[in-house]
């Protein structure tokens, strides 16, 4: 397995991975499936500022992960929210772990200070993955979303990424990482 930056040609495969999450689970609160074109646009939009990664084996994408702005207000610009999706046929093979390792490396290199994840309960696999990386629970929103005929709780997790300097440098855009630096982060 290897991880790399996602590109527009991955859009159809990412849509295939995401579809069962939309149709059959409350893991995502999305109820309408994004099109391949919408996925391609999302990769381009997010990938300019934040890591949008895929994990592949023998040329086949097994999962993807990305970071996005946590909130739009300026004081939150050192904070990101993470998303990770793995093809259901690949669970338990270390795809999520590989993606999370590289995603966190990139975010630290960019200068982000906090990573947050919002997870619909129950989701033991995702909670386990996050806690293995040091995330801790910071909040529980009860009955936060209604999908598939019932109300669902969500838990918020946080991982400090930086050392919270007095005068933090602006986070670097993902697109500004030098190719050799990016290659080291993906290794």
mmCIF file with all atom_site columns, N, CA and C in Angstrom, residues 7 13 27 29 48 55 57 79 95 115-116 125 160 165 171 186:
data_model
loop_
_atom_site.group_PDB
_atom_site.id
_atom_site.type_symbol
_atom_site.label_atom_id
_atom_site.label_alt_id
_atom_site.label_comp_id
_atom_site.label_asym_id
_atom_site.label_entity_id
_atom_site.label_seq_id
_atom_site.pdbx_PDB_ins_code
_atom_site.Cartn_x
_atom_site.Cartn_y
_atom_site.Cartn_z
_atom_site.occupancy
_atom_site.B_iso_or_equiv
_atom_site.pdbx_formal_charge
_atom_site.auth_seq_id
_atom_site.auth_comp_id
_atom_site.auth_asym_id
_atom_site.auth_atom_id
_atom_site.pdbx_PDB_model_num
ATOM 1  N N  . UNK A 1 7   ? -6.225  13.160 -6.848 1.00 0.00 ? 7   UNK A N  1
ATOM 2  C CA . UNK A 1 7   ? -6.341  13.990 -8.050 1.00 0.00 ? 7   UNK A CA 1
ATOM 3  C C  . UNK A 1 7   ? -7.706  13.737 -8.698 1.00 0.00 ? 7   UNK A C  1
ATOM 4  N N  . UNK A 1 13  ? -13.728 6.726  -8.220 1.00 0.00 ? 13  UNK A N  1
ATOM 5  C CA . UNK A 1 13  ? -13.454 5.697  -7.205 1.00 0.00 ? 13  UNK A CA 1
ATOM 6  C C  . UNK A 1 13  ? -13.830 6.193  -5.810 1.00 0.00 ? 13  UNK A C  1
ATOM 7  N N  . UNK A 1 27  ? -22.891 7.120  9.353  1.00 0.00 ? 27  UNK A N  1
ATOM 8  C CA . UNK A 1 27  ? -21.508 7.559  9.548  1.00 0.00 ? 27  UNK A CA 1
ATOM 9  C C  . UNK A 1 27  ? -21.321 8.942  8.938  1.00 0.00 ? 27  UNK A C  1
ATOM 10 N N  . UNK A 1 29  ? -23.714 12.211 7.580  1.00 0.00 ? 29  UNK A N  1
ATOM 11 C CA . UNK A 1 29  ? -25.081 12.710 7.619  1.00 0.00 ? 29  UNK A CA 1
ATOM 12 C C  . UNK A 1 29  ? -25.552 13.137 6.226  1.00 0.00 ? 29  UNK A C  1
ATOM 13 N N  . UNK A 1 48  ? -6.084  22.437 -2.523 1.00 0.00 ? 48  UNK A N  1
ATOM 14 C CA . UNK A 1 48  ? -5.262  23.642 -2.646 1.00 0.00 ? 48  UNK A CA 1
ATOM 15 C C  . UNK A 1 48  ? -4.729  24.093 -1.289 1.00 0.00 ? 48  UNK A C  1
ATOM 16 N N  . UNK A 1 55  ? -5.129  6.185  -0.350 1.00 0.00 ? 55  UNK A N  1
ATOM 17 C CA . UNK A 1 55  ? -4.272  5.033  -0.115 1.00 0.00 ? 55  UNK A CA 1
ATOM 18 C C  . UNK A 1 55  ? -4.608  4.021  -1.202 1.00 0.00 ? 55  UNK A C  1
ATOM 19 N N  . UNK A 1 57  ? -3.368  0.355  -3.568 1.00 0.00 ? 57  UNK A N  1
ATOM 20 C CA . UNK A 1 57  ? -2.594  -0.869 -3.675 1.00 0.00 ? 57  UNK A CA 1
ATOM 21 C C  . UNK A 1 57  ? -2.772  -1.386 -5.089 1.00 0.00 ? 57  UNK A C  1
ATOM 22 N N  . UNK A 1 79  ? -6.933  25.413 13.049 1.00 0.00 ? 79  UNK A N  1
ATOM 23 C CA . UNK A 1 79  ? -7.697  24.212 13.388 1.00 0.00 ? 79  UNK A CA 1
ATOM 24 C C  . UNK A 1 79  ? -8.247  23.562 12.124 1.00 0.00 ? 79  UNK A C  1
ATOM 25 N N  . UNK A 1 95  ? -5.528  0.480  6.274  1.00 0.00 ? 95  UNK A N  1
ATOM 26 C CA . UNK A 1 95  ? -5.708  1.602  5.349  1.00 0.00 ? 95  UNK A CA 1
ATOM 27 C C  . UNK A 1 95  ? -5.955  2.894  6.120  1.00 0.00 ? 95  UNK A C  1
ATOM 28 N N  . UNK A 1 115 ? -6.472  19.248 15.534 1.00 0.00 ? 115 UNK A N  1
ATOM 29 C CA . UNK A 1 115 ? -7.261  18.445 14.597 1.00 0.00 ? 115 UNK A CA 1
ATOM 30 C C  . UNK A 1 115 ? -8.495  17.960 15.339 1.00 0.00 ? 115 UNK A C  1
ATOM 31 N N  . UNK A 1 116 ? -9.643  18.083 14.704 1.00 0.00 ? 116 UNK A N  1
ATOM 32 C CA . UNK A 1 116 ? -10.913 17.645 15.273 1.00 0.00 ? 116 UNK A CA 1
ATOM 33 C C  . UNK A 1 116 ? -11.561 16.611 14.359 1.00 0.00 ? 116 UNK A C  1
ATOM 34 N N  . UNK A 1 125 ? -14.862 1.321  15.163 1.00 0.00 ? 125 UNK A N  1
ATOM 35 C CA . UNK A 1 125 ? -13.647 1.327  14.335 1.00 0.00 ? 125 UNK A CA 1
ATOM 36 C C  . UNK A 1 125 ? -13.031 2.728  14.279 1.00 0.00 ? 125 UNK A C  1
ATOM 37 N N  . UNK A 1 160 ? -4.256  17.672 19.812 1.00 0.00 ? 160 UNK A N  1
ATOM 38 C CA . UNK A 1 160 ? -3.347  18.807 19.653 1.00 0.00 ? 160 UNK A CA 1
ATOM 39 C C  . UNK A 1 160 ? -2.231  18.414 18.684 1.00 0.00 ? 160 UNK A C  1
ATOM 40 N N  . UNK A 1 165 ? 2.385   28.249 20.006 1.00 0.00 ? 165 UNK A N  1
ATOM 41 C CA . UNK A 1 165 ? 3.280   29.380 20.254 1.00 0.00 ? 165 UNK A CA 1
ATOM 42 C C  . UNK A 1 165 ? 2.502   30.677 20.501 1.00 0.00 ? 165 UNK A C  1
ATOM 43 N N  . UNK A 1 171 ? -0.640  29.006 8.918  1.00 0.00 ? 171 UNK A N  1
ATOM 44 C CA . UNK A 1 171 ? -0.494  27.670 8.335  1.00 0.00 ? 171 UNK A CA 1
ATOM 45 C C  . UNK A 1 171 ? -0.156  27.782 6.843  1.00 0.00 ? 171 UNK A C  1
ATOM 46 N N  . UNK A 1 186 ? 4.828   11.468 2.801  1.00 0.00 ? 186 UNK A N  1
ATOM 47 C CA . UNK A 1 186 ? 4.035   10.346 2.299  1.00 0.00 ? 186 UNK A CA 1
ATOM 48 C C  . UNK A 1 186 ? 4.712   9.004  2.514  1.00 0.00 ? 186 UNK A C  1
#
